[in-house]
Amino acid sequence: MSIKKKVSREKSLASSSVAVSVPGTTANLGPGFDAFGLALDISNLTTISLKKGPPLPPMVTSTALSFFLGSGIDSIPFSWKIKGQVPQARGLGSSVTVRLGILMGLNELTGRPISREGIFRLCAELEGHPDNAAPGILGGFTIARSLRDPIRYKVASDLRFVLLIPDFEIATPAARKVMPRSISLADASANAADAAVIAAAFATGKYSLLKGAFGDRLHQPYRTKLIPFLNKVIEAGEATGALGGWLSGSGSTICCLAPDSLSAKKISLSMKRAAPGRAKILITSADNSGARIINF
Ligand code: HSE
């Protein structure tokens, strides 16, 4: 065993349990498909203990395997628990809360053999797209470009994200299957222009630029098959003061951006009226801290 690995092992003996808080995220923000992401002030808390526990779900074992391969550390038995406010398969980055919780937790317990950038890359690789992994680890608004280091901007605390969370799940692979393999030049250039406006708005804090910039021609029009009331809910939010709205990640949550908490309430009521079924409303703000180790 190399000196580095031996040190890591000794450190791991000092602490046998760790908790990691990871924010939920909203991705795409309309035209920024697979690139834009934003961390929300809702989170899941993962606890990892270095002792054998019940059999682990496949997502947990595949993530742990990737950590042990990436760090070069021999696999160690561990037990795992997760709790929190981020629902599964609703387009709020729940799988990233699981994966980052495991990657960061195991990293902490083994003496941090992998850098934060390395943890991001492992998570993005496991996900297959980096747009939730980037805000999950860094917080704020992020622009992810495959496995390269993402660009990040802090988000103002007065903005509110009004989430309409339907009572049904959408699996990301299914939501990717309904998209065409190629799109027209006109659709691509409209998306590029609006995505540039969104990046400029978050980079400068001039959020009024966002009005009218969340239109998308690449994925949302095709995903209305899975969520037929998408446009109606966004339009209802916009009619009552939202700067805009989008399908959160691959859905099923729909997110509208309110300029402040006063307008958020009104926007939430009109979004709810426009949606059939028993959707839940959650009003939250941005998280600018990202994933973090919680000391007991
Ligand atoms: N960008 C992905 C999609 C979801 O819309 O399919 C989040 O990674």
PDB file of C-alpha atoms and ligand atoms in Angstrom:
ATOM      1  CA  MET A   1       0.000   0.000   0.000  1.00  0.00           C
ATOM      2  CA  SER A   2       1.378   3.465  -0.887  1.00  0.00           C
ATOM      3  CA  ILE A   3       2.049   6.022   1.868  1.00  0.00           C
ATOM      4  CA  LYS A   4      -0.865   8.141   0.592  1.00  0.00           C
ATOM      5  CA  LYS A   5      -3.317   5.264   0.799  1.00  0.00           C
ATOM      6  CA  LYS A   6      -2.032   4.262   4.224  1.00  0.00           C
ATOM      7  CA  VAL A   7      -2.578   7.838   5.504  1.00  0.00           C
ATOM      8  CA  SER A   8      -6.061   7.784   4.033  1.00  0.00           C
ATOM      9  CA  ARG A   9      -6.845   4.533   5.844  1.00  0.00           C
ATOM     10  CA  GLU A  10      -5.573   5.895   9.158  1.00  0.00           C
ATOM     11  CA  LYS A  11      -7.710   9.022   8.797  1.00  0.00           C
ATOM     12  CA  SER A  12     -10.730   6.884   8.082  1.00  0.00           C
ATOM     13  CA  LEU A  13     -10.330   5.242  11.465  1.00  0.00           C
ATOM     14  CA  ALA A  14     -10.651   8.639  13.175  1.00  0.00           C
ATOM     15  CA  SER A  15     -14.242   9.024  12.014  1.00  0.00           C
ATOM     16  CA  SER A  16     -16.594   6.228  11.021  1.00  0.00           C
ATOM     17  CA  SER A  17     -19.703   8.192  10.125  1.00  0.00           C
ATOM     18  CA  VAL A  18     -20.435  11.311   8.099  1.00  0.00           C
ATOM     19  CA  ALA A  19     -23.458  13.276   6.853  1.00  0.00           C
ATOM     20  CA  VAL A  20     -23.587  15.194   3.574  1.00  0.00           C
ATOM     21  CA  SER A  21     -26.223  17.766   2.650  1.00  0.00           C
ATOM     22  CA  VAL A  22     -26.837  18.181  -1.096  1.00  0.00           C
ATOM     23  CA  PRO A  23     -29.249  20.770  -2.546  1.00  0.00           C
ATOM     24  CA  GLY A  24     -31.985  19.892  -4.989  1.00  0.00           C
ATOM     25  CA  THR A  25     -31.515  21.510  -8.388  1.00  0.00           C
ATOM     26  CA  THR A  26     -33.438  22.694 -11.405  1.00  0.00           C
ATOM     27  CA  ALA A  27     -31.770  22.107 -14.770  1.00  0.00           C
ATOM     28  CA  ASN A  28     -32.020  23.319 -18.385  1.00  0.00           C
ATOM     29  CA  LEU A  29     -33.898  26.552 -17.463  1.00  0.00           C
ATOM     30  CA  GLY A  30     -35.580  26.326 -20.876  1.00  0.00           C
ATOM     31  CA  PRO A  31     -33.036  26.768 -23.681  1.00  0.00           C
ATOM     32  CA  GLY A  32     -29.916  25.670 -21.734  1.00  0.00           C
ATOM     33  CA  PHE A  33     -30.483  21.945 -22.329  1.00  0.00           C
ATOM     34  CA  ASP A  34     -27.887  19.791 -20.517  1.00  0.00           C
ATOM     35  CA  ALA A  35     -25.875  22.941 -19.661  1.00  0.00           C
ATOM     36  CA  PHE A  36     -27.698  25.248 -17.228  1.00  0.00           C
ATOM     37  CA  GLY A  37     -28.474  24.341 -13.637  1.00  0.00           C
ATOM     38  CA  LEU A  38     -29.411  26.159 -10.451  1.00  0.00           C
ATOM     39  CA  ALA A  39     -29.272  24.974  -6.844  1.00  0.00           C
ATOM     40  CA  LEU A  40     -32.428  25.360  -4.751  1.00  0.00           C
ATOM     41  CA  ASP A  41     -32.876  25.800  -1.034  1.00  0.00           C
ATOM     42  CA  ILE A  42     -34.223  22.279  -0.569  1.00  0.00           C
ATOM     43  CA  SER A  43     -31.905  19.400   0.228  1.00  0.00           C
ATOM     44  CA  ASN A  44     -31.383  15.739   0.984  1.00  0.00           C
ATOM     45  CA  LEU A  45     -29.143  14.557   3.801  1.00  0.00           C
ATOM     46  CA  THR A  46     -27.116  11.387   3.259  1.00  0.00           C
ATOM     47  CA  THR A  47     -25.488   9.577   6.175  1.00  0.00           C
ATOM     48  CA  ILE A  48     -22.696   7.085   5.540  1.00  0.00           C
ATOM     49  CA  SER A  49     -21.279   4.816   8.237  1.00  0.00           C
ATOM     50  CA  LEU A  50     -18.323   2.508   7.851  1.00  0.00           C
ATOM     51  CA  LYS A  51     -20.089  -0.650   8.992  1.00  0.00           C
ATOM     52  CA  LYS A  52     -21.881  -3.369   7.116  1.00  0.00           C
ATOM     53  CA  GLY A  53     -25.618  -2.702   6.705  1.00  0.00           C
ATOM     54  CA  PRO A  54     -28.564  -4.024   4.658  1.00  0.00           C
ATOM     55  CA  PRO A  55     -28.082  -4.555   0.874  1.00  0.00           C
ATOM     56  CA  LEU A  56     -27.650  -1.240  -0.955  1.00  0.00           C
ATOM     57  CA  PRO A  57     -29.736  -0.014  -3.925  1.00  0.00           C
ATOM     58  CA  PRO A  58     -28.049  -0.276  -7.382  1.00  0.00           C
ATOM     59  CA  MET A  59     -27.497   3.505  -7.679  1.00  0.00           C
ATOM     60  CA  VAL A  60     -25.632   3.478  -4.362  1.00  0.00           C
ATOM     61  CA  THR A  61     -23.413   0.511  -5.258  1.00  0.00           C
ATOM     62  CA  SER A  62     -22.555   1.828  -8.730  1.00  0.00           C
ATOM     63  CA  THR A  63     -21.647   5.236  -7.274  1.00  0.00           C
ATOM     64  CA  ALA A  64     -19.501   3.668  -4.550  1.00  0.00           C
ATOM     65  CA  LEU A  65     -17.765   1.484  -7.151  1.00  0.00           C
ATOM     66  CA  SER A  66     -16.925   4.555  -9.174  1.00  0.00           C
ATOM     67  CA  PHE A  67     -15.507   6.245  -6.025  1.00  0.00           C
ATOM     68  CA  PHE A  68     -13.292   3.270  -5.161  1.00  0.00           C
ATOM     69  CA  LEU A  69     -12.063   2.940  -8.763  1.00  0.00           C
ATOM     70  CA  GLY A  70     -11.420   6.689  -9.019  1.00  0.00           C
ATOM     71  CA  SER A  71      -9.570   6.937  -5.701  1.00  0.00           C
ATOM     72  CA  GLY A  72      -7.636   3.697  -6.001  1.00  0.00           C
ATOM     73  CA  ILE A  73      -8.784   2.769  -2.471  1.00  0.00           C
ATOM     74  CA  ASP A  74      -9.906  -0.812  -1.782  1.00  0.00           C
ATOM     75  CA  SER A  75     -13.655  -1.095  -1.410  1.00  0.00           C
ATOM     76  CA  ILE A  76     -14.895  -0.867   2.222  1.00  0.00           C
ATOM     77  CA  PRO A  77     -18.327  -2.018   3.475  1.00  0.00           C
ATOM     78  CA  PHE A  78     -20.643   0.825   4.499  1.00  0.00           C
ATOM     79  CA  SER A  79     -24.246   1.534   5.355  1.00  0.00           C
ATOM     80  CA  TRP A  80     -26.302   4.348   3.854  1.00  0.00           C
ATOM     81  CA  LYS A  81     -29.365   6.440   4.738  1.00  0.00           C
ATOM     82  CA  ILE A  82     -31.019   9.360   2.990  1.00  0.00           C
ATOM     83  CA  LYS A  83     -33.789  11.736   4.032  1.00  0.00           C
ATOM     84  CA  GLY A  84     -34.972  15.161   2.931  1.00  0.00           C
ATOM     85  CA  GLN A  85     -37.227  17.301   0.799  1.00  0.00           C
ATOM     86  CA  VAL A  86     -36.071  16.439  -2.733  1.00  0.00           C
ATOM     87  CA  PRO A  87     -38.622  14.068  -4.323  1.00  0.00           C
ATOM     88  CA  GLN A  88     -37.566  11.305  -6.737  1.00  0.00           C
ATOM     89  CA  ALA A  89     -38.028  11.509 -10.520  1.00  0.00           C
ATOM     90  CA  ARG A  90     -39.568  14.994 -10.489  1.00  0.00           C
ATOM     91  CA  GLY A  91     -36.733  16.853 -12.276  1.00  0.00           C
ATOM     92  CA  LEU A  92     -35.228  18.248  -9.050  1.00  0.00           C
ATOM     93  CA  GLY A  93     -31.865  16.475  -9.118  1.00  0.00           C
ATOM     94  CA  SER A  94     -32.658  13.732  -6.609  1.00  0.00           C
ATOM     95  CA  SER A  95     -30.217  11.266  -8.204  1.00  0.00           C
ATOM     96  CA  VAL A  96     -27.432  13.842  -7.807  1.00  0.00           C
ATOM     97  CA  THR A  97     -28.302  14.207  -4.117  1.00  0.00           C
ATOM     98  CA  VAL A  98     -27.796  10.430  -3.805  1.00  0.00           C
ATOM     99  CA  ARG A  99     -24.591  10.266  -5.861  1.00  0.00           C
ATOM    100  CA  LEU A 100     -22.899  13.349  -4.384  1.00  0.00           C
ATOM    101  CA  GLY A 101     -23.881  12.233  -0.888  1.00  0.00           C
ATOM    102  CA  ILE A 102     -22.056   8.937  -1.438  1.00  0.00           C
ATOM    103  CA  LEU A 103     -19.061  10.339  -3.335  1.00  0.00           C
ATOM    104  CA  MET A 104     -18.457  13.153  -0.837  1.00  0.00           C
ATOM    105  CA  GLY A 105     -19.230  11.002   2.188  1.00  0.00           C
ATOM    106  CA  LEU A 106     -16.813   8.219   1.188  1.00  0.00           C
ATOM    107  CA  ASN A 107     -14.235  10.828   0.188  1.00  0.00           C
ATOM    108  CA  GLU A 108     -14.452  12.477   3.604  1.00  0.00           C
ATOM    109  CA  LEU A 109     -14.204   9.163   5.462  1.00  0.00           C
ATOM    110  CA  THR A 110     -11.124   8.093   3.516  1.00  0.00           C
ATOM    111  CA  GLY A 111      -9.062  11.283   3.910  1.00  0.00           C
ATOM    112  CA  ARG A 112     -10.275  13.179   0.800  1.00  0.00           C
ATOM    113  CA  PRO A 113      -8.269  11.358  -1.894  1.00  0.00           C
ATOM    114  CA  ILE A 114     -10.331  13.055  -4.656  1.00  0.00           C
ATOM    115  CA  SER A 115     -10.545  16.826  -5.288  1.00  0.00           C
ATOM    116  CA  ARG A 116     -13.906  18.653  -5.510  1.00  0.00           C
ATOM    117  CA  GLU A 117     -13.417  18.927  -9.302  1.00  0.00           C
ATOM    118  CA  GLY A 118     -12.793  15.179  -9.448  1.00  0.00           C
ATOM    119  CA  ILE A 119     -15.973  14.486  -7.458  1.00  0.00           C
ATOM    120  CA  PHE A 120     -17.933  16.669  -9.924  1.00  0.00           C
ATOM    121  CA  ARG A 121     -16.538  14.715 -12.887  1.00  0.00           C
ATOM    122  CA  LEU A 122     -17.358  11.327 -11.338  1.00  0.00           C
ATOM    123  CA  CYS A 123     -20.908  12.474 -10.567  1.00  0.00           C
ATOM    124  CA  ALA A 124     -21.442  13.971 -14.041  1.00  0.00           C
ATOM    125  CA  GLU A 125     -20.132  10.798 -15.684  1.00  0.00           C
ATOM    126  CA  LEU A 126     -22.473   8.629 -13.635  1.00  0.00           C
ATOM    127  CA  GLU A 127     -25.416  10.889 -14.460  1.00  0.00           C
ATOM    128  CA  GLY A 128     -24.615  10.991 -18.188  1.00  0.00           C
ATOM    129  CA  HIS A 129     -25.158  14.791 -18.241  1.00  0.00           C
ATOM    130  CA  PRO A 130     -23.562  17.414 -15.996  1.00  0.00           C
ATOM    131  CA  ASP A 131     -26.327  20.004 -15.571  1.00  0.00           C
ATOM    132  CA  ASN A 132     -27.582  18.880 -12.132  1.00  0.00           C
ATOM    133  CA  ALA A 133     -24.183  17.723 -10.852  1.00  0.00           C
ATOM    134  CA  ALA A 134     -22.653  21.212 -11.260  1.00  0.00           C
ATOM    135  CA  PRO A 135     -25.138  23.217  -9.139  1.00  0.00           C
ATOM    136  CA  GLY A 136     -25.453  20.260  -6.752  1.00  0.00           C
ATOM    137  CA  ILE A 137     -21.795  20.496  -5.791  1.00  0.00           C
ATOM    138  CA  LEU A 138     -21.147  24.233  -6.297  1.00  0.00           C
ATOM    139  CA  GLY A 139     -24.490  25.916  -5.507  1.00  0.00           C
ATOM    140  CA  GLY A 140     -25.665  28.985  -7.446  1.00  0.00           C
ATOM    141  CA  PHE A 141     -26.387  29.149 -11.193  1.00  0.00           C
ATOM    142  CA  THR A 142     -24.007  27.015 -13.208  1.00  0.00           C
ATOM    143  CA  ILE A 143     -23.058  26.535 -16.831  1.00  0.00           C
ATOM    144  CA  ALA A 144     -21.727  23.021 -17.322  1.00  0.00           C
ATOM    145  CA  ARG A 145     -19.780  21.964 -20.404  1.00  0.00           C
ATOM    146  CA  SER A 146     -19.496  18.202 -20.392  1.00  0.00           C
ATOM    147  CA  LEU A 147     -16.766  17.234 -17.868  1.00  0.00           C
ATOM    148  CA  ARG A 148     -14.873  20.545 -17.988  1.00  0.00           C
ATOM    149  CA  ASP A 149     -14.984  22.713 -14.842  1.00  0.00           C
ATOM    150  CA  PRO A 150     -18.383  24.442 -14.737  1.00  0.00           C
ATOM    151  CA  ILE A 151     -18.814  28.213 -14.595  1.00  0.00           C
ATOM    152  CA  ARG A 152     -20.744  29.442 -11.567  1.00  0.00           C
ATOM    153  CA  TYR A 153     -22.540  32.631 -10.538  1.00  0.00           C
ATOM    154  CA  LYS A 154     -24.090  33.519  -7.208  1.00  0.00           C
ATOM    155  CA  VAL A 155     -27.880  33.991  -7.323  1.00  0.00           C
ATOM    156  CA  ALA A 156     -29.663  36.878  -5.538  1.00  0.00           C
ATOM    157  CA  SER A 157     -31.504  35.890  -2.372  1.00  0.00           C
ATOM    158  CA  ASP A 158     -34.718  37.776  -3.193  1.00  0.00           C
ATOM    159  CA  LEU A 159     -35.531  35.669  -6.282  1.00  0.00           C
ATOM    160  CA  ARG A 160     -38.106  32.949  -5.676  1.00  0.00           C
ATOM    161  CA  PHE A 161     -38.518  29.664  -7.546  1.00  0.00           C
ATOM    162  CA  VAL A 162     -42.124  28.530  -7.604  1.00  0.00           C
ATOM    163  CA  LEU A 163     -42.214  24.767  -8.077  1.00  0.00           C
ATOM    164  CA  LEU A 164     -45.331  22.965  -9.221  1.00  0.00           C
ATOM    165  CA  ILE A 165     -44.593  19.316  -8.434  1.00  0.00           C
ATOM    166  CA  PRO A 166     -47.083  16.950 -10.134  1.00  0.00           C
ATOM    167  CA  ASP A 167     -48.145  13.728  -8.437  1.00  0.00           C
ATOM    168  CA  PHE A 168     -46.484  11.616 -11.159  1.00  0.00           C
ATOM    169  CA  GLU A 169     -42.877  10.758 -11.935  1.00  0.00           C
ATOM    170  CA  ILE A 170     -41.025  11.185 -15.241  1.00  0.00           C
ATOM    171  CA  ALA A 171     -37.903   9.071 -15.765  1.00  0.00           C
ATOM    172  CA  THR A 172     -35.133  11.030 -17.527  1.00  0.00           C
ATOM    173  CA  PRO A 173     -34.300   8.242 -20.062  1.00  0.00           C
ATOM    174  CA  ALA A 174     -37.977   8.191 -21.158  1.00  0.00           C
ATOM    175  CA  ALA A 175     -38.024  11.992 -21.405  1.00  0.00           C
ATOM    176  CA  ARG A 176     -34.900  11.889 -23.603  1.00  0.00           C
ATOM    177  CA  LYS A 177     -36.401   9.277 -25.915  1.00  0.00           C
ATOM    178  CA  VAL A 178     -39.252  11.592 -26.985  1.00  0.00           C
ATOM    179  CA  MET A 179     -36.765  14.150 -28.356  1.00  0.00           C
ATOM    180  CA  PRO A 180     -35.801  14.190 -32.043  1.00  0.00           C
ATOM    181  CA  ARG A 181     -32.218  13.229 -33.000  1.00  0.00           C
ATOM    182  CA  SER A 182     -31.700  16.491 -34.916  1.00  0.00           C
ATOM    183  CA  ILE A 183     -33.299  19.931 -34.960  1.00  0.00           C
ATOM    184  CA  SER A 184     -33.530  22.753 -37.490  1.00  0.00           C
ATOM    185  CA  LEU A 185     -30.982  25.546 -37.757  1.00  0.00           C
ATOM    186  CA  ALA A 186     -33.709  28.085 -36.883  1.00  0.00           C
ATOM    187  CA  ASP A 187     -34.560  26.233 -33.647  1.00  0.00           C
ATOM    188  CA  ALA A 188     -30.890  25.833 -32.714  1.00  0.00           C
ATOM    189  CA  SER A 189     -30.109  29.514 -33.265  1.00  0.00           C
ATOM    190  CA  ALA A 190     -33.207  30.681 -31.312  1.00  0.00           C
ATOM    191  CA  ASN A 191     -32.111  28.501 -28.379  1.00  0.00           C
ATOM    192  CA  ALA A 192     -28.515  29.732 -28.539  1.00  0.00           C
ATOM    193  CA  ALA A 193     -29.628  33.391 -28.451  1.00  0.00           C
ATOM    194  CA  ASP A 194     -31.957  32.928 -25.480  1.00  0.00           C
ATOM    195  CA  ALA A 195     -29.413  30.792 -23.599  1.00  0.00           C
ATOM    196  CA  ALA A 196     -26.836  33.566 -24.040  1.00  0.00           C
ATOM    197  CA  VAL A 197     -29.314  36.089 -22.576  1.00  0.00           C
ATOM    198  CA  ILE A 198     -29.919  33.865 -19.533  1.00  0.00           C
ATOM    199  CA  ALA A 199     -26.181  33.449 -18.933  1.00  0.00           C
ATOM    200  CA  ALA A 200     -25.708  37.230 -19.238  1.00  0.00           C
ATOM    201  CA  ALA A 201     -28.553  37.900 -16.776  1.00  0.00           C
ATOM    202  CA  PHE A 202     -27.089  35.594 -14.105  1.00  0.00           C
ATOM    203  CA  ALA A 203     -23.540  36.822 -14.712  1.00  0.00           C
ATOM    204  CA  THR A 204     -24.507  40.486 -14.257  1.00  0.00           C
ATOM    205  CA  GLY A 205     -27.421  40.167 -11.803  1.00  0.00           C
ATOM    206  CA  LYS A 206     -29.643  42.051 -14.283  1.00  0.00           C
ATOM    207  CA  TYR A 207     -32.524  39.640 -13.819  1.00  0.00           C
ATOM    208  CA  SER A 208     -35.010  41.779 -15.757  1.00  0.00           C
ATOM    209  CA  LEU A 209     -33.193  40.535 -18.899  1.00  0.00           C
ATOM    210  CA  LEU A 210     -34.693  37.112 -18.181  1.00  0.00           C
ATOM    211  CA  LYS A 211     -38.190  38.174 -19.197  1.00  0.00           C
ATOM    212  CA  GLY A 212     -39.006  36.347 -22.440  1.00  0.00           C
ATOM    213  CA  ALA A 213     -35.712  34.395 -22.484  1.00  0.00           C
ATOM    214  CA  PHE A 214     -36.900  30.990 -21.250  1.00  0.00           C
ATOM    215  CA  GLY A 215     -38.516  29.905 -24.520  1.00  0.00           C
ATOM    216  CA  ASP A 216     -37.187  26.572 -25.757  1.00  0.00           C
ATOM    217  CA  ARG A 217     -37.444  24.781 -29.099  1.00  0.00           C
ATOM    218  CA  LEU A 218     -35.196  21.839 -28.376  1.00  0.00           C
ATOM    219  CA  HIS A 219     -36.789  19.630 -25.736  1.00  0.00           C
ATOM    220  CA  GLN A 220     -39.872  21.171 -24.108  1.00  0.00           C
ATOM    221  CA  PRO A 221     -42.128  21.073 -27.205  1.00  0.00           C
ATOM    222  CA  TYR A 222     -41.534  17.301 -27.457  1.00  0.00           C
ATOM    223  CA  ARG A 223     -41.917  16.643 -23.743  1.00  0.00           C
ATOM    224  CA  THR A 224     -45.442  18.084 -23.629  1.00  0.00           C
ATOM    225  CA  LYS A 225     -46.460  14.550 -24.648  1.00  0.00           C
ATOM    226  CA  LEU A 226     -45.455  13.529 -21.127  1.00  0.00           C
ATOM    227  CA  ILE A 227     -46.745  16.656 -19.408  1.00  0.00           C
ATOM    228  CA  PRO A 228     -49.568  18.151 -21.509  1.00  0.00           C
ATOM    229  CA  PHE A 229     -50.282  21.091 -19.144  1.00  0.00           C
ATOM    230  CA  LEU A 230     -46.672  22.407 -19.244  1.00  0.00           C
ATOM    231  CA  ASN A 231     -47.289  25.483 -21.417  1.00  0.00           C
ATOM    232  CA  LYS A 232     -50.557  26.353 -19.697  1.00  0.00           C
ATOM    233  CA  VAL A 233     -48.861  26.414 -16.272  1.00  0.00           C
ATOM    234  CA  ILE A 234     -45.922  28.499 -17.527  1.00  0.00           C
ATOM    235  CA  GLU A 235     -48.297  30.966 -19.220  1.00  0.00           C
ATOM    236  CA  ALA A 236     -50.373  31.232 -16.026  1.00  0.00           C
ATOM    237  CA  GLY A 237     -47.207  32.023 -14.046  1.00  0.00           C
ATOM    238  CA  GLU A 238     -46.069  34.605 -16.591  1.00  0.00           C
ATOM    239  CA  ALA A 239     -49.509  36.258 -16.666  1.00  0.00           C
ATOM    240  CA  THR A 240     -49.271  36.878 -12.903  1.00  0.00           C
ATOM    241  CA  GLY A 241     -45.754  38.336 -12.785  1.00  0.00           C
ATOM    242  CA  ALA A 242     -43.229  35.512 -13.313  1.00  0.00           C
ATOM    243  CA  LEU A 243     -40.086  36.458 -15.233  1.00  0.00           C
ATOM    244  CA  GLY A 244     -40.580  33.139 -17.016  1.00  0.00           C
ATOM    245  CA  GLY A 245     -40.934  29.420 -16.494  1.00  0.00           C
ATOM    246  CA  TRP A 246     -39.556  26.083 -17.669  1.00  0.00           C
ATOM    247  CA  LEU A 247     -39.778  22.338 -17.295  1.00  0.00           C
ATOM    248  CA  SER A 248     -37.410  21.568 -14.399  1.00  0.00           C
ATOM    249  CA  GLY A 249     -34.803  19.159 -15.800  1.00  0.00           C
ATOM    250  CA  SER A 250     -36.715  16.439 -17.601  1.00  0.00           C
ATOM    251  CA  GLY A 251     -39.815  16.990 -15.408  1.00  0.00           C
ATOM    252  CA  SER A 252     -42.297  16.457 -14.031  1.00  0.00           C
ATOM    253  CA  THR A 253     -41.821  19.652 -11.966  1.00  0.00           C
ATOM    254  CA  ILE A 254     -42.580  22.987 -13.628  1.00  0.00           C
ATOM    255  CA  CYS A 255     -40.639  25.977 -12.287  1.00  0.00           C
ATOM    256  CA  CYS A 256     -41.558  29.668 -12.576  1.00  0.00           C
ATOM    257  CA  LEU A 257     -39.176  32.420 -11.525  1.00  0.00           C
ATOM    258  CA  ALA A 258     -40.674  35.163  -9.341  1.00  0.00           C
ATOM    259  CA  PRO A 259     -38.826  38.467  -8.805  1.00  0.00           C
ATOM    260  CA  ASP A 260     -39.625  38.422  -5.056  1.00  0.00           C
ATOM    261  CA  SER A 261     -41.579  36.593  -2.359  1.00  0.00           C
ATOM    262  CA  LEU A 262     -44.618  38.876  -2.635  1.00  0.00           C
ATOM    263  CA  SER A 263     -45.225  38.010  -6.294  1.00  0.00           C
ATOM    264  CA  ALA A 264     -44.338  34.324  -5.716  1.00  0.00           C
ATOM    265  CA  LYS A 265     -47.531  33.646  -3.758  1.00  0.00           C
ATOM    266  CA  LYS A 266     -49.775  35.067  -6.501  1.00  0.00           C
ATOM    267  CA  ILE A 267     -47.831  33.198  -9.206  1.00  0.00           C
ATOM    268  CA  SER A 268     -48.115  29.933  -7.275  1.00  0.00           C
ATOM    269  CA  LEU A 269     -51.907  30.234  -7.021  1.00  0.00           C
ATOM    270  CA  SER A 270     -52.340  30.781 -10.735  1.00  0.00           C
ATOM    271  CA  MET A 271     -49.911  27.932 -11.622  1.00  0.00           C
ATOM    272  CA  LYS A 272     -51.887  25.614  -9.346  1.00  0.00           C
ATOM    273  CA  ARG A 273     -55.202  26.638 -10.952  1.00  0.00           C
ATOM    274  CA  ALA A 274     -53.774  25.845 -14.415  1.00  0.00           C
ATOM    275  CA  ALA A 275     -52.682  22.302 -13.460  1.00  0.00           C
ATOM    276  CA  PRO A 276     -55.027  19.342 -13.237  1.00  0.00           C
ATOM    277  CA  GLY A 277     -54.622  16.715 -10.521  1.00  0.00           C
ATOM    278  CA  ARG A 278     -53.012  16.911  -7.136  1.00  0.00           C
ATOM    279  CA  ALA A 279     -49.856  18.874  -7.796  1.00  0.00           C
ATOM    280  CA  LYS A 280     -47.914  20.272  -4.830  1.00  0.00           C
ATOM    281  CA  ILE A 281     -46.598  23.827  -4.701  1.00  0.00           C
ATOM    282  CA  LEU A 282     -43.250  24.666  -3.133  1.00  0.00           C
ATOM    283  CA  ILE A 283     -41.799  28.182  -3.084  1.00  0.00           C
ATOM    284  CA  THR A 284     -38.074  28.288  -2.502  1.00  0.00           C
ATOM    285  CA  SER A 285     -35.007  30.445  -3.099  1.00  0.00           C
ATOM    286  CA  ALA A 286     -31.555  29.670  -4.521  1.00  0.00           C
ATOM    287  CA  ASP A 287     -28.838  27.883  -2.566  1.00  0.00           C
ATOM    288  CA  ASN A 288     -25.393  29.402  -3.036  1.00  0.00           C
ATOM    289  CA  SER A 289     -23.393  26.937  -0.920  1.00  0.00           C
ATOM    290  CA  GLY A 290     -23.704  23.618  -2.730  1.00  0.00           C
ATOM    291  CA  ALA A 291     -23.039  20.196  -1.239  1.00  0.00           C
ATOM    292  CA  ARG A 292     -21.447  20.226   2.208  1.00  0.00           C
ATOM    293  CA  ILE A 293     -20.296  17.961   4.982  1.00  0.00           C
ATOM    294  CA  ILE A 294     -22.418  18.357   8.105  1.00  0.00           C
ATOM    295  CA  ASN A 295     -20.681  17.932  11.431  1.00  0.00           C
ATOM    296  CA  PHE A 296     -22.793  16.193  14.042  1.00  0.00           C
TER     297      PHE A 296
HETATM  298  N1  HSE B   1     -30.814  17.852 -18.879  1.00  0.00           N
HETATM  299  C1  HSE B   1     -31.433  16.587 -18.620  1.00  0.00           C
HETATM  300  C2  HSE B   1     -32.635  16.423 -19.534  1.00  0.00           C
HETATM  301  C3  HSE B   1     -31.980  16.414 -17.232  1.00  0.00           C
HETATM  302  O1  HSE B   1     -33.368  17.383 -19.705  1.00  0.00           O
HETATM  303  O2  HSE B   1     -32.840  15.326 -20.043  1.00  0.00           O
HETATM  304  C4  HSE B   1     -31.104  16.806 -16.117  1.00  0.00           C
HETATM  305  O3  HSE B   1     -29.818  16.274 -16.175  1.00  0.00           O
END
